[in-house]
Coordinates of C-alpha atoms and ligand atoms in Angstrom, one line a residue:
X1 CA 111.4 74.5 88.7
X2 CA 111.0 73.5 92.3
X3 CA 109.2 76.0 94.5
X4 CA 111.6 76.7 97.4
X5 CA 110.2 77.8 100.7
X6 CA 112.8 79.7 102.7
X7 CA 113.1 79.9 106.5
X8 CA 113.8 83.3 108.1
X9 CA 114.9 84.2 111.6
X10 CA 114.0 87.9 111.8
X11 CA 115.9 88.8 114.9
X12 CA 116.2 91.9 117.0
X13 CA 120.0 92.1 116.4
X14 CA 120.6 89.8 113.5
X15 CA 118.5 88.2 110.8
X16 CA 119.3 85.0 108.9
X17 CA 117.8 83.2 105.9
X18 CA 118.2 79.5 105.1
X19 CA 116.7 76.9 102.8
X20 CA 117.0 73.2 102.4
X21 CA 119.1 71.9 99.6
X22 CA 119.7 68.2 98.9
X23 CA 118.0 67.4 102.2
X24 CA 120.2 69.7 104.3
X25 CA 119.4 73.2 105.6
X26 CA 121.8 75.7 104.2
X27 CA 122.5 79.3 105.4
X28 CA 122.7 82.1 102.8
X29 CA 125.5 84.6 103.1
X30 CA 124.6 88.2 102.9
X31 CA 127.7 90.4 102.5
X32 CA 129.9 87.5 103.4
X33 CA 128.2 86.4 106.6
X34 CA 124.9 84.5 107.3
X35 CA 124.1 87.0 110.1
X36 CA 122.7 90.2 108.7
X37 CA 122.6 92.9 111.4
X38 CA 118.9 94.0 111.7
X39 CA 119.8 97.6 111.2
X40 CA 118.6 100.1 108.5
X41 CA 120.2 103.4 107.9
X42 CA 120.6 106.3 105.5
X43 CA 124.1 107.0 104.3
X44 CA 125.4 110.6 104.2
X45 CA 124.8 110.5 100.4
X46 CA 121.2 109.4 100.9
X47 CA 121.5 105.7 100.0
X48 CA 119.5 103.2 102.0
X49 CA 121.8 100.9 104.0
X50 CA 120.7 97.5 105.4
X51 CA 123.0 95.4 107.5
X52 CA 126.6 95.9 108.5
X53 CA 127.1 99.3 106.9
X54 CA 124.0 100.6 108.7
X55 CA 125.2 99.1 111.9
X56 CA 128.6 100.6 111.6
X57 CA 127.2 104.1 111.4
X58 CA 124.7 103.6 114.1
X59 CA 126.5 105.4 116.9
X60 CA 127.8 108.2 114.7
X61 CA 124.4 109.0 113.1
X62 CA 121.8 107.8 115.5
X63 CA 119.2 110.1 113.8
X64 CA 119.8 108.3 110.5
X65 CA 119.8 104.7 111.8
X66 CA 117.2 102.3 113.0
X67 CA 118.1 99.3 115.1
X68 CA 116.1 96.8 117.2
X69 CA 112.9 97.6 115.3
X70 CA 111.6 94.1 116.3
X71 CA 110.8 95.7 119.7
X72 CA 108.3 98.0 118.0
X73 CA 106.5 95.4 115.9
X74 CA 102.7 95.6 116.4
X75 CA 102.9 99.3 117.6
X76 CA 101.1 102.0 115.8
X77 CA 103.9 104.5 115.2
X78 CA 106.5 105.7 112.7
X79 CA 110.2 105.8 113.2
X80 CA 112.2 108.7 111.7
X81 CA 114.9 107.9 109.2
X82 CA 116.5 111.1 107.9
X83 CA 113.6 113.2 106.6
X84 CA 111.2 110.3 106.3
X85 CA 109.2 108.2 108.7
X86 CA 108.5 104.5 108.4
X87 CA 106.3 102.0 110.3
X88 CA 108.0 99.1 112.0
X89 CA 106.5 96.8 109.4
X90 CA 108.1 98.8 106.6
X91 CA 111.5 98.8 108.3
X92 CA 111.3 95.0 108.9
X93 CA 110.3 94.6 105.2
X94 CA 113.5 96.4 104.2
X95 CA 115.5 93.8 106.1
X96 CA 113.4 90.9 104.7
X97 CA 114.0 92.2 101.1
X98 CA 117.7 92.2 101.6
X99 CA 117.6 88.6 102.8
X100 CA 115.3 87.7 99.9
X101 CA 117.6 89.2 97.3
X102 CA 120.6 87.3 98.8
X103 CA 118.7 84.0 98.6
X104 CA 117.6 84.7 95.0
X105 CA 121.1 85.6 94.0
X106 CA 122.3 82.3 95.3
X107 CA 119.5 80.2 93.9
X108 CA 119.5 82.0 90.5
X109 CA 115.7 82.4 90.6
X110 CA 112.9 84.2 92.4
X111 CA 111.9 83.2 95.9
X112 CA 108.3 83.8 96.9
X113 CA 107.4 81.7 99.9
X114 CA 108.7 81.9 103.5
X115 CA 108.4 80.7 107.0
X116 CA 109.2 83.5 109.5
X117 CA 110.0 83.0 113.2
X118 CA 108.8 85.0 116.1
X119 CA 109.4 84.7 119.9
X120 CA 106.9 82.5 121.7
X121 CA 105.7 85.5 123.8
X122 CA 104.7 87.6 120.7
X123 CA 101.1 88.8 120.9
X124 CA 98.7 88.5 118.0
X125 CA 99.4 92.1 117.0
X126 CA 103.1 91.4 116.9
X127 CA 102.6 88.2 114.8
X128 CA 100.3 90.0 112.4
X129 CA 102.8 92.8 112.0
X130 CA 105.5 90.2 111.2
X131 CA 103.3 88.5 108.6
X132 CA 102.6 91.9 107.0
X133 CA 106.3 92.7 106.9
X134 CA 106.8 89.4 105.0
X135 CA 104.0 90.4 102.6
X136 CA 105.3 93.9 102.0
X137 CA 108.7 92.3 101.2
X138 CA 107.0 90.2 98.5
X139 CA 106.7 86.9 100.3
X140 CA 103.7 84.6 100.7
X141 CA 104.1 83.9 104.4
X142 CA 103.4 80.2 104.7
X143 CA 103.7 80.0 108.5
X144 CA 104.7 82.1 111.5
X145 CA 106.8 79.7 113.6
X146 CA 107.9 80.0 117.3
X147 CA 111.7 80.5 117.6
X148 CA 112.1 77.9 120.4
X149 CA 110.2 75.4 118.2
X150 CA 112.5 76.1 115.3
X151 CA 115.5 75.6 117.5
X152 CA 114.2 72.3 118.8
X153 CA 113.6 71.1 115.3
X154 CA 117.2 71.8 114.4
X155 CA 118.2 69.7 117.4
X156 CA 116.0 66.7 116.7
X157 CA 115.9 66.6 112.9
X158 CA 117.0 63.3 111.5
X159 CA 117.6 61.8 114.9
X160 CA 115.5 59.7 117.2
X161 CA 115.6 62.5 119.7
X162 CA 112.4 63.4 121.4
X163 CA 111.3 64.6 124.8
X164 CA 111.2 67.8 126.8
X165 CA 113.7 70.5 126.1
X166 CA 114.5 73.7 127.7
X167 CA 115.4 76.3 125.0
X168 CA 117.5 79.1 126.5
X169 CA 117.7 82.0 124.0
X170 CA 119.9 85.0 124.9
X171 CA 120.2 87.3 121.9
X172 CA 121.4 90.9 121.6
X173 CA 118.5 92.6 123.3
X174 CA 116.1 90.0 124.5
X175 CA 116.1 86.9 126.6
X176 CA 113.5 84.1 126.6
X177 CA 113.3 80.6 127.9
X178 CA 110.8 78.1 126.7
X179 CA 110.0 74.5 127.6
X180 CA 109.3 72.6 124.4
X181 CA 108.0 69.1 124.1
X182 CA 108.7 67.2 120.9
X183 CA 107.0 63.9 120.1
X184 CA 107.5 62.7 116.6
X185 CA 106.2 65.4 114.3
X186 CA 104.4 67.1 117.1
X187 CA 106.1 70.0 118.8
X188 CA 104.5 72.2 121.5
X189 CA 105.6 75.1 123.7
X190 CA 104.6 74.2 127.3
X191 CA 105.7 77.4 128.9
X192 CA 107.6 80.5 127.9
X193 CA 109.1 83.2 130.0
X194 CA 111.7 85.9 129.6
X195 CA 112.8 89.5 129.7
X196 CA 112.4 91.6 126.6
X197 CA 115.1 94.1 127.9
X198 CA 118.0 91.8 128.6
X199 CA 120.6 90.5 126.2
X200 CA 124.2 90.7 125.0
X201 CA 123.9 94.5 124.4
X202 CA 123.6 94.8 128.2
X203 CA 126.8 92.9 128.6
X204 CA 128.4 95.4 126.2
X205 CA 127.1 98.3 128.2
X206 CA 128.6 97.0 131.4
X207 CA 132.0 96.5 129.7
X208 CA 131.6 99.9 128.1
X209 CA 131.2 101.5 131.6
X210 CA 134.2 99.6 133.0
X211 CA 136.4 100.8 130.1
X212 CA 135.1 104.3 130.3
X213 CA 135.6 104.5 134.1
X214 CA 139.2 103.1 133.8
X215 CA 140.0 105.6 131.0
X216 CA 138.5 108.6 132.8
X217 CA 140.2 107.7 136.1
X218 CA 143.6 107.3 134.4
X219 CA 143.4 110.4 132.2
X220 CA 140.9 112.8 133.8
X221 CA 139.0 112.9 130.5
X222 CA 135.2 113.3 130.3
X223 CA 133.6 111.2 127.6
X224 CA 130.0 112.1 128.4
X225 CA 129.6 114.4 125.3
X226 CA 132.2 112.8 123.1
X227 CA 130.1 110.9 120.6
X228 CA 133.0 109.6 118.5
X229 CA 135.0 108.3 121.5
X230 CA 131.8 106.6 122.9
X231 CA 131.2 105.0 119.5
X232 CA 134.7 103.6 119.5
X233 CA 134.4 102.4 123.1
X234 CA 131.0 100.7 122.3
X235 CA 132.6 98.8 119.5
X236 CA 135.7 97.9 121.7
X237 CA 133.4 96.6 124.4
X238 CA 131.6 94.2 122.1
X239 CA 134.9 93.0 120.6
X240 CA 136.3 92.5 124.1
X241 CA 133.2 90.5 125.1
X242 CA 133.5 88.3 122.0
X243 CA 137.2 87.7 122.6
X244 CA 136.5 86.7 126.2
X245 CA 134.3 83.9 125.0
X246 CA 137.5 82.1 124.0
X247 CA 140.3 83.9 125.8
X248 CA 141.0 84.2 129.5
X249 CA 141.8 87.9 129.2
X250 CA 141.9 90.6 126.6
X251 CA 144.0 93.7 126.1
X252 CA 141.9 96.7 125.0
X253 CA 143.8 99.4 123.2
X254 CA 142.3 102.5 121.6
X255 CA 144.9 105.0 120.4
X256 CA 144.1 108.6 120.8
X257 CA 140.7 108.0 122.3
X258 CA 140.3 111.6 123.5
X259 CA 142.3 114.7 124.2
X260 CA 142.9 116.2 127.6
X261 CA 144.2 119.7 127.6
X262 CA 145.2 119.3 124.0
X263 CA 147.2 116.1 124.8
X264 CA 146.1 112.9 123.0
X265 CA 145.4 110.1 125.5
X266 CA 145.2 106.4 124.8
X267 CA 143.2 103.6 126.4
X268 CA 145.3 100.5 127.2
X269 CA 143.8 98.2 129.7
X270 CA 143.4 94.5 130.4
X271 CA 140.1 92.8 131.2
X272 CA 140.1 89.3 132.5
X273 CA 137.3 86.8 132.0
X274 CA 136.8 86.9 135.8
X275 CA 136.3 90.7 135.7
X276 CA 133.7 90.3 133.0
X277 CA 131.9 87.4 134.6
X278 CA 131.6 89.4 137.8
X279 CA 130.0 92.2 135.8
X280 CA 127.4 90.1 134.1
X281 CA 126.6 87.7 137.0
X282 CA 123.6 89.7 138.3
X283 CA 122.1 89.7 134.8
X284 CA 122.7 85.9 134.4
X285 CA 121.0 85.4 137.8
X286 CA 117.9 87.0 136.4
X287 CA 117.9 84.6 133.5
X288 CA 118.2 81.7 135.9
X289 CA 115.2 83.0 137.8
X290 CA 113.2 83.0 134.5
X291 CA 114.3 79.4 133.9
X292 CA 112.9 78.5 137.3
X293 CA 109.7 80.3 136.6
X294 CA 109.3 78.6 133.2
X295 CA 109.8 75.2 134.8
X296 CA 107.3 76.0 137.4
X297 CA 104.7 77.1 134.9
X298 CA 105.2 73.8 133.0
X299 CA 104.9 71.9 136.3
X300 CA 108.3 70.3 135.7
X301 CA 111.5 69.8 137.6
X302 CA 114.9 70.4 136.1
X303 CA 115.5 66.6 136.2
X304 CA 112.4 66.1 133.9
X305 CA 114.3 67.8 131.1
X306 CA 115.8 65.7 128.4
X307 CA 118.1 68.4 127.1
X308 CA 119.0 72.1 127.5
X309 CA 119.5 73.8 124.1
X310 CA 121.4 77.1 123.9
X311 CA 120.2 79.7 121.3
X312 CA 121.4 83.2 120.6
X313 CA 124.8 84.7 120.1
X314 CA 125.2 85.8 123.7
X315 CA 125.1 82.2 124.9
X316 CA 128.7 81.9 123.5
X317 CA 129.9 83.5 126.8
X318 CA 131.1 80.3 128.6
X319 CA 129.6 81.4 131.9
X320 CA 126.1 80.9 130.5
X321 CA 126.5 77.2 129.9
X322 CA 128.3 76.8 133.3
X323 CA 125.5 78.6 135.2
X324 CA 122.8 76.5 133.4
X325 CA 124.6 73.3 134.3
X326 CA 124.8 74.4 137.9
X327 CA 121.1 75.2 138.0
X328 CA 119.7 72.3 136.0
X329 CA 122.3 69.6 136.5
X330 CA 122.4 69.2 132.7
X331 CA 125.3 70.0 130.4
X332 CA 123.7 72.2 127.8
X333 CA 123.8 70.9 124.2
X334 CA 126.5 72.8 122.3
X335 CA 126.5 71.1 118.9
X336 CA 124.0 73.3 117.1
X337 CA 125.4 76.8 116.3
X338 CA 123.5 79.0 118.8
X339 CA 123.0 82.0 116.5
X340 CA 121.9 79.9 113.5
X341 CA 119.7 77.3 115.1
X342 CA 116.5 79.2 114.6
X343 CA 117.0 79.9 110.9
X344 CA 118.1 76.3 110.3
X345 CA 115.0 75.1 112.1
X346 CA 112.8 77.5 110.1
X347 CA 114.2 76.1 106.9
X348 CA 113.6 72.5 108.0
X349 CA 110.0 73.4 108.8
X350 CA 109.7 75.1 105.4
X351 CA 110.9 72.0 103.7
X352 CA 108.4 69.9 105.5
X353 CA 105.7 72.2 104.3
X354 CA 107.0 71.9 100.8
X355 CA 106.9 68.1 101.2
X356 CA 110.6 67.5 101.1
X357 CA 112.6 64.9 103.0
X358 CA 115.3 66.2 105.3
X359 CA 118.1 64.6 107.1
X360 CA 120.3 65.0 110.1
X361 CA 122.3 68.2 110.5
X362 CA 125.8 67.0 110.9
X363 CA 128.2 69.1 112.9
X364 CA 131.6 67.8 113.8
X365 CA 132.0 68.0 117.5
X366 CA 134.7 66.9 119.9
X367 CA 133.7 63.5 121.4
X368 CA 135.7 64.1 124.5
X369 CA 136.4 66.9 127.0
X370 CA 140.0 68.0 127.6
X371 CA 141.4 69.7 130.6
X372 CA 144.2 69.8 133.1
X373 CA 144.9 68.9 136.7
X374 CA 145.7 71.6 139.3
X375 CA 146.2 72.0 143.0
X376 CA 143.0 72.6 144.9
X377 CA 140.5 70.8 147.1
X378 CA 139.2 67.4 146.2
X379 CA 136.7 65.6 148.4
X380 CA 137.5 68.1 151.1
X381 CA 141.3 67.5 151.0
X382 CA 144.1 69.5 149.4
X383 CA 145.1 67.6 146.2
X384 CA 147.2 67.9 143.1
X385 CA 144.6 65.9 141.2
X386 CA 141.8 68.4 140.9
X387 CA 140.5 68.6 137.4
X388 CA 139.3 71.5 135.3
X389 CA 137.7 70.9 131.9
X390 CA 138.9 73.5 129.4
X391 CA 137.4 72.2 126.1
X392 CA 134.0 70.7 126.7
X393 CA 132.6 67.6 125.0
X394 CA 130.2 68.2 122.1
X395 CA 131.7 71.6 121.2
X396 CA 131.8 72.2 117.4
X397 CA 135.2 71.7 115.8
X398 CA 137.6 73.4 115.4
X399 CA 137.5 74.9 118.9
X400 CA 139.7 76.9 121.1
X401 CA 139.5 77.9 124.7
X402 CA 141.8 79.5 127.3
X403 CA 141.7 79.5 131.1
X404 CA 143.8 81.2 133.8
X405 CA 145.5 79.2 136.5
X406 CA 147.7 80.6 139.3
X407 CA 151.1 79.6 140.8
X408 CA 151.0 78.4 144.4
X409 CA 154.4 79.6 145.8
X410 CA 156.4 82.7 145.8
X411 CA 159.2 82.5 143.3
X412 CA 157.9 79.2 141.9
X413 CA 160.1 78.5 138.9
X414 CA 158.2 75.8 137.1
X415 CA 154.8 74.3 136.5
X416 CA 154.2 70.7 135.8
X417 CA 151.5 70.5 133.2
X418 CA 149.4 67.4 132.7
X419 CA 146.6 67.3 130.0
X420 CA 143.8 64.8 130.3
X421 CA 140.9 63.5 128.1
X422 CA 137.7 63.1 130.1
X423 CA 135.2 64.7 132.5
X424 CA 135.9 63.0 135.8
X425 CA 136.3 65.2 138.9
X426 CA 139.4 63.4 140.0
X427 CA 142.1 64.0 137.3
X428 CA 143.5 60.5 137.7
X429 CA 140.2 59.0 136.6
X430 CA 140.7 60.6 133.2
X431 CA 143.0 59.6 130.4
X432 CA 146.4 61.3 130.5
X433 CA 147.4 62.4 127.0
X434 CA 150.3 64.8 127.6
X435 CA 152.6 66.0 130.3
X436 CA 155.4 68.5 130.2
X437 CA 157.2 71.0 132.3
X438 CA 157.2 74.7 131.9
X439 CA 160.3 76.0 133.7
X440 CA 162.3 79.2 133.8
X441 CA 159.4 81.2 135.4
X442 CA 160.2 84.6 136.7
X443 CA 161.9 84.0 140.1
X444 CA 160.7 87.3 141.4
X445 CA 157.0 86.5 140.8
X446 CA 154.6 86.6 143.7
X447 CA 152.4 83.7 144.5
X448 CA 149.2 83.5 142.5
X449 CA 151.0 84.7 139.4
X450 CA 148.7 84.0 136.5
X451 CA 149.5 81.2 134.0
X452 CA 147.4 81.0 130.8
X453 CA 146.4 77.6 129.5
X454 CA 145.3 77.7 125.9
X455 CA 143.9 74.6 124.2
X456 CA 143.1 74.5 120.4
X457 CA 141.6 71.4 118.9
X458 CA 141.1 70.7 115.2
X459 CA 138.9 68.2 113.2
X460 CA 141.7 65.6 113.1
X461 CA 142.2 65.5 116.9
X462 CA 145.3 67.5 116.9
X463 CA 145.4 69.4 120.2
X464 CA 147.7 72.4 120.6
X465 CA 148.5 73.3 124.1
X466 CA 150.1 76.6 124.9
X467 CA 151.0 77.5 128.4
X468 CA 152.1 81.1 129.0
X469 CA 153.4 82.9 132.1
X470 CA 151.2 85.9 131.7
X471 CA 153.4 88.8 132.9
X472 CA 156.6 87.7 131.1
X473 CA 155.1 86.1 128.0
X474 CA 157.3 83.1 128.6
X475 CA 155.5 80.2 126.9
X476 CA 155.7 76.6 126.0
X477 CA 153.8 75.1 123.1
X478 CA 153.1 71.4 122.8
X479 CA 151.2 69.5 120.1
X480 CA 149.4 66.4 121.0
X481 CA 148.8 64.6 117.7
X482 CA 146.2 62.0 118.7
X483 CA 143.9 63.6 121.3
X484 CA 141.0 61.5 120.1
X485 CA 142.8 58.2 120.7
X486 CA 140.9 55.8 122.7
X487 CA 142.8 53.3 124.9
X488 CA 141.6 49.8 125.4
X489 CA 140.5 49.1 129.0
X490 CA 143.8 47.4 129.6
X491 CA 145.7 50.3 128.4
X492 CA 143.5 52.6 130.4
X493 CA 144.1 50.7 133.6
X494 CA 147.9 50.5 132.9
X495 CA 148.0 54.2 132.1
X496 CA 146.2 55.1 135.3
X497 CA 148.7 53.0 137.2
X498 CA 151.6 54.7 135.6
X499 CA 150.2 58.1 136.4
X500 CA 149.5 57.1 140.0
X501 CA 153.0 55.7 140.3
X502 CA 154.6 58.7 138.8
X503 CA 152.8 60.9 141.2
X504 CA 153.7 58.7 144.1
X505 CA 150.0 57.8 144.7
X506 CA 150.1 54.1 145.5
X507 CA 146.5 53.1 145.7
X508 CA 146.4 49.4 145.2
X509 CA 145.2 49.0 141.7
X510 CA 145.3 45.6 140.0
X511 CA 148.6 44.7 138.3
X512 CA 149.4 42.1 135.6
X513 CA 147.7 41.6 132.3
X514 CA 143.9 41.6 132.1
X515 CA 142.4 38.3 130.8
X516 CA 139.7 40.2 128.9
X517 CA 139.9 41.2 125.3
X518 CA 139.6 44.7 123.9
X519 CA 136.0 46.1 123.3
X520 CA 134.6 46.1 119.8
X521 CA 136.0 49.1 118.0
X522 CA 132.7 50.7 117.1
X523 CA 131.4 51.4 120.7
X524 CA 130.3 54.9 121.5
X525 CA 131.8 56.7 124.5
X526 CA 129.2 55.7 127.0
X527 CA 129.3 52.0 126.0
X528 CA 133.1 52.2 126.1
X529 CA 132.9 53.6 129.6
X530 CA 130.6 50.8 130.7
X531 CA 133.0 48.3 129.3
X532 CA 136.0 49.8 131.0
X533 CA 134.1 49.9 134.3
X534 CA 133.1 46.3 134.0
X535 CA 136.7 45.3 133.4
X536 CA 137.9 47.3 136.4
X537 CA 135.1 45.5 138.5
X538 CA 136.2 42.0 137.5
X539 CA 139.7 42.9 138.6
X540 CA 138.6 44.4 141.8
X541 CA 136.6 41.2 142.5
X542 CA 139.7 39.1 141.8
X543 CA 141.6 41.1 144.3
X544 CA 138.9 41.0 147.0
X545 CA 137.9 37.3 146.8
X546 CA 141.1 36.1 148.4
X547 CA 139.9 37.6 151.7
X548 CA 136.4 36.2 151.4
X549 CA 135.1 32.8 152.4
X550 CA 132.0 30.6 152.1
X551 CA 128.8 32.1 150.6
X552 CA 130.3 35.5 150.0
X553 CA 133.1 34.1 147.9
X554 CA 130.7 31.9 145.9
X555 CA 128.4 34.9 145.2
X556 CA 131.3 37.1 144.0
X557 CA 132.6 34.3 141.8
X558 CA 129.3 33.7 140.3
X559 CA 128.7 37.3 139.5
X560 CA 132.2 37.8 138.2
X561 CA 131.8 34.9 135.9
X562 CA 128.5 36.2 134.6
X563 CA 130.1 39.6 133.9
X564 CA 133.1 37.9 132.1
X565 CA 130.6 36.0 129.9
X566 CA 128.8 39.2 129.1
X567 CA 132.1 40.9 128.2
X568 CA 133.1 37.9 126.0
X569 CA 129.7 38.1 124.3
X570 CA 130.1 41.9 124.0
X571 CA 126.5 42.1 125.3
X572 CA 126.3 45.7 126.6
X573 CA 122.9 45.3 128.3
X574 CA 124.1 42.3 130.2
X575 CA 127.4 44.1 131.0
X576 CA 125.5 46.9 132.6
X577 CA 123.2 44.6 134.6
X578 CA 125.9 42.4 135.9
X579 CA 128.2 45.3 136.6
X580 CA 125.5 46.9 138.8
X581 CA 125.0 43.6 140.7
X582 CA 128.7 42.9 141.2
X583 CA 129.3 46.5 142.3
X584 CA 126.6 46.3 144.9
X585 CA 127.9 43.1 146.4
X586 CA 131.5 44.3 146.4
X587 CA 130.4 47.5 148.1
X588 CA 129.0 45.6 151.1
X589 CA 131.9 43.2 151.3
X590 CA 134.7 45.8 151.1
Ligands
LIG601 P1 119.1 88.3 118.2 O1 118.4 87.0 118.4 O2 118.8 89.3 119.2 O3 118.9 88.8 116.8 P2 121.7 87.0 118.2 O4 121.3 85.7 118.5 O5 122.3 87.2 116.8 O6 120.6 88.1 118.4 O7 122.8 87.5 119.3 C1 123.4 88.7 119.2 C2 124.3 88.9 120.4 O8 125.2 87.9 120.5 C3 125.0 90.2 120.4 O9 124.9 90.9 121.7 C4 126.5 89.8 120.1 O10 127.4 90.6 120.7 C5 126.5 88.5 120.9 N1 127.6 87.6 120.5 C6 127.9 87.1 119.2 N2 128.9 86.4 119.2 C7 129.4 86.3 120.5 C8 130.5 85.6 121.2 N3 131.3 84.9 120.5 N4 130.5 85.8 122.5 C9 129.7 86.5 123.2 N5 128.6 87.1 122.7 C10 128.5 87.0 121.3
LIG602 MG1 117.3 85.4 118.0

């Protein structure tokens, strides 16, 4: 029988176990989910609880529940659990045993060897304690691996990817950022920085306070001593936070949350994503400062980074990726599941130690971004063609995301909705894939009345768009069957012309059929963009040359010809080179 080595992410909030099967890392479900809450408790009947059940009783029986024990690793103390007291190593071993049992149940045989991950900032004492916990749980600990290294491994495995990565890990209670360099089989952490008191739990706490304040102000209740109500609100806050990762707003309702003068009072309030983002912005700013510090310590600039990798459940809050993009100029990589990346990487490392070959981790992601045009400011001018991405490229499928937009006029009775595929800032530079009118809006509505755009995309490229007038619930649902379709460059140009004409925007784009054939069908999105750009350039050259004479015209003709030849030969390197040359010349002649 093969001797499996498992990989374990022993987290502050959640722990995960994985192993490589048939060359691919595989996550083991514990109680129906690969994320086991890192919580240990004693049930009222004296049973030891590990995981979800322990977590659920945490706020009701704090004296019989232990969470976040990872923070205590390496300390010489005992934590009370009912009438007993346990060392942090022992509590961690209880969690590890639960993971081990789940892996053994799935494999049908014993598991004895493990790779366990720790944060890059862990001291020797903390590492040793982690190793001991593994041994107490019955493992031979083959390696203690850095979490950012494991996450990087997940990202590069089976690809040609290498270089310098920024791993941004925001978990439940801790934040750390590491700069990792990967070259072939060699991985090193160049710098690591963070905040061991910052994570998704703090976001929950801010939402909790918002909800508590609103409830107390509306009802005059006082929840300071009301443990049960506080436990319910804590859970409601986390649920609301998770909902706001994919919804633009959330309605929080808790029936009979408390009694005031013997009368039951309910909580019923709405939290928008904007409310939530305002609350957490100062905390995210602190993480951005850590990012800057880590870069400084590694003597790097943001532009030296090859990739930004998101790790940790709390990075599912969309504002996190947006902030990082603002600060580093890089769109973070979203195609590895943030709260599983560390365990998967640990399993990959374990398989290497066991001498097994592993392959690429395939995740289906959307190859394109999708969004909508809106009225705003473009290049300093008011424009109807501003563009907002709603579903980002490289997001794992299926995916769903909602955004709020606002009407412009008082009593506005309709919105004209246009859905595009692409990332360009000017909506008209993207591919229009759907357009429809939502009419019958509330005539009494004020300006800036919120309209919710909800986009849901499945593996087959079926895009469901739902537009809802928020306060009336009036909605229109449209299904776009072929959101992944790619137009040929000719179709693209023609489509843009149609859109511009329809919108009364008569920029002089080329007309008539293009003399150039369609690109090879197997091009990736970047090559396809290069191709389309080249076609557009040859057309622009044809238009401009009539106004040129002498040497200028000869030069344009020569370069255009070279570019056409490159297109005919489908030689993408040549297409890029000649496009750049022709673009330069046209720029000066225009
Ligand atoms: P850790 O590394 O600390 O064990 P995780 O990586 O599992 O933690 O992250 C846990 C945190 O992620 C929790 O605060 C949880 O509420 C948060 N989280 C999980 N899913 C989401 C989501 N969809 N949106 C926002 N936060 C989430
Ligand atoms: Mg973690």
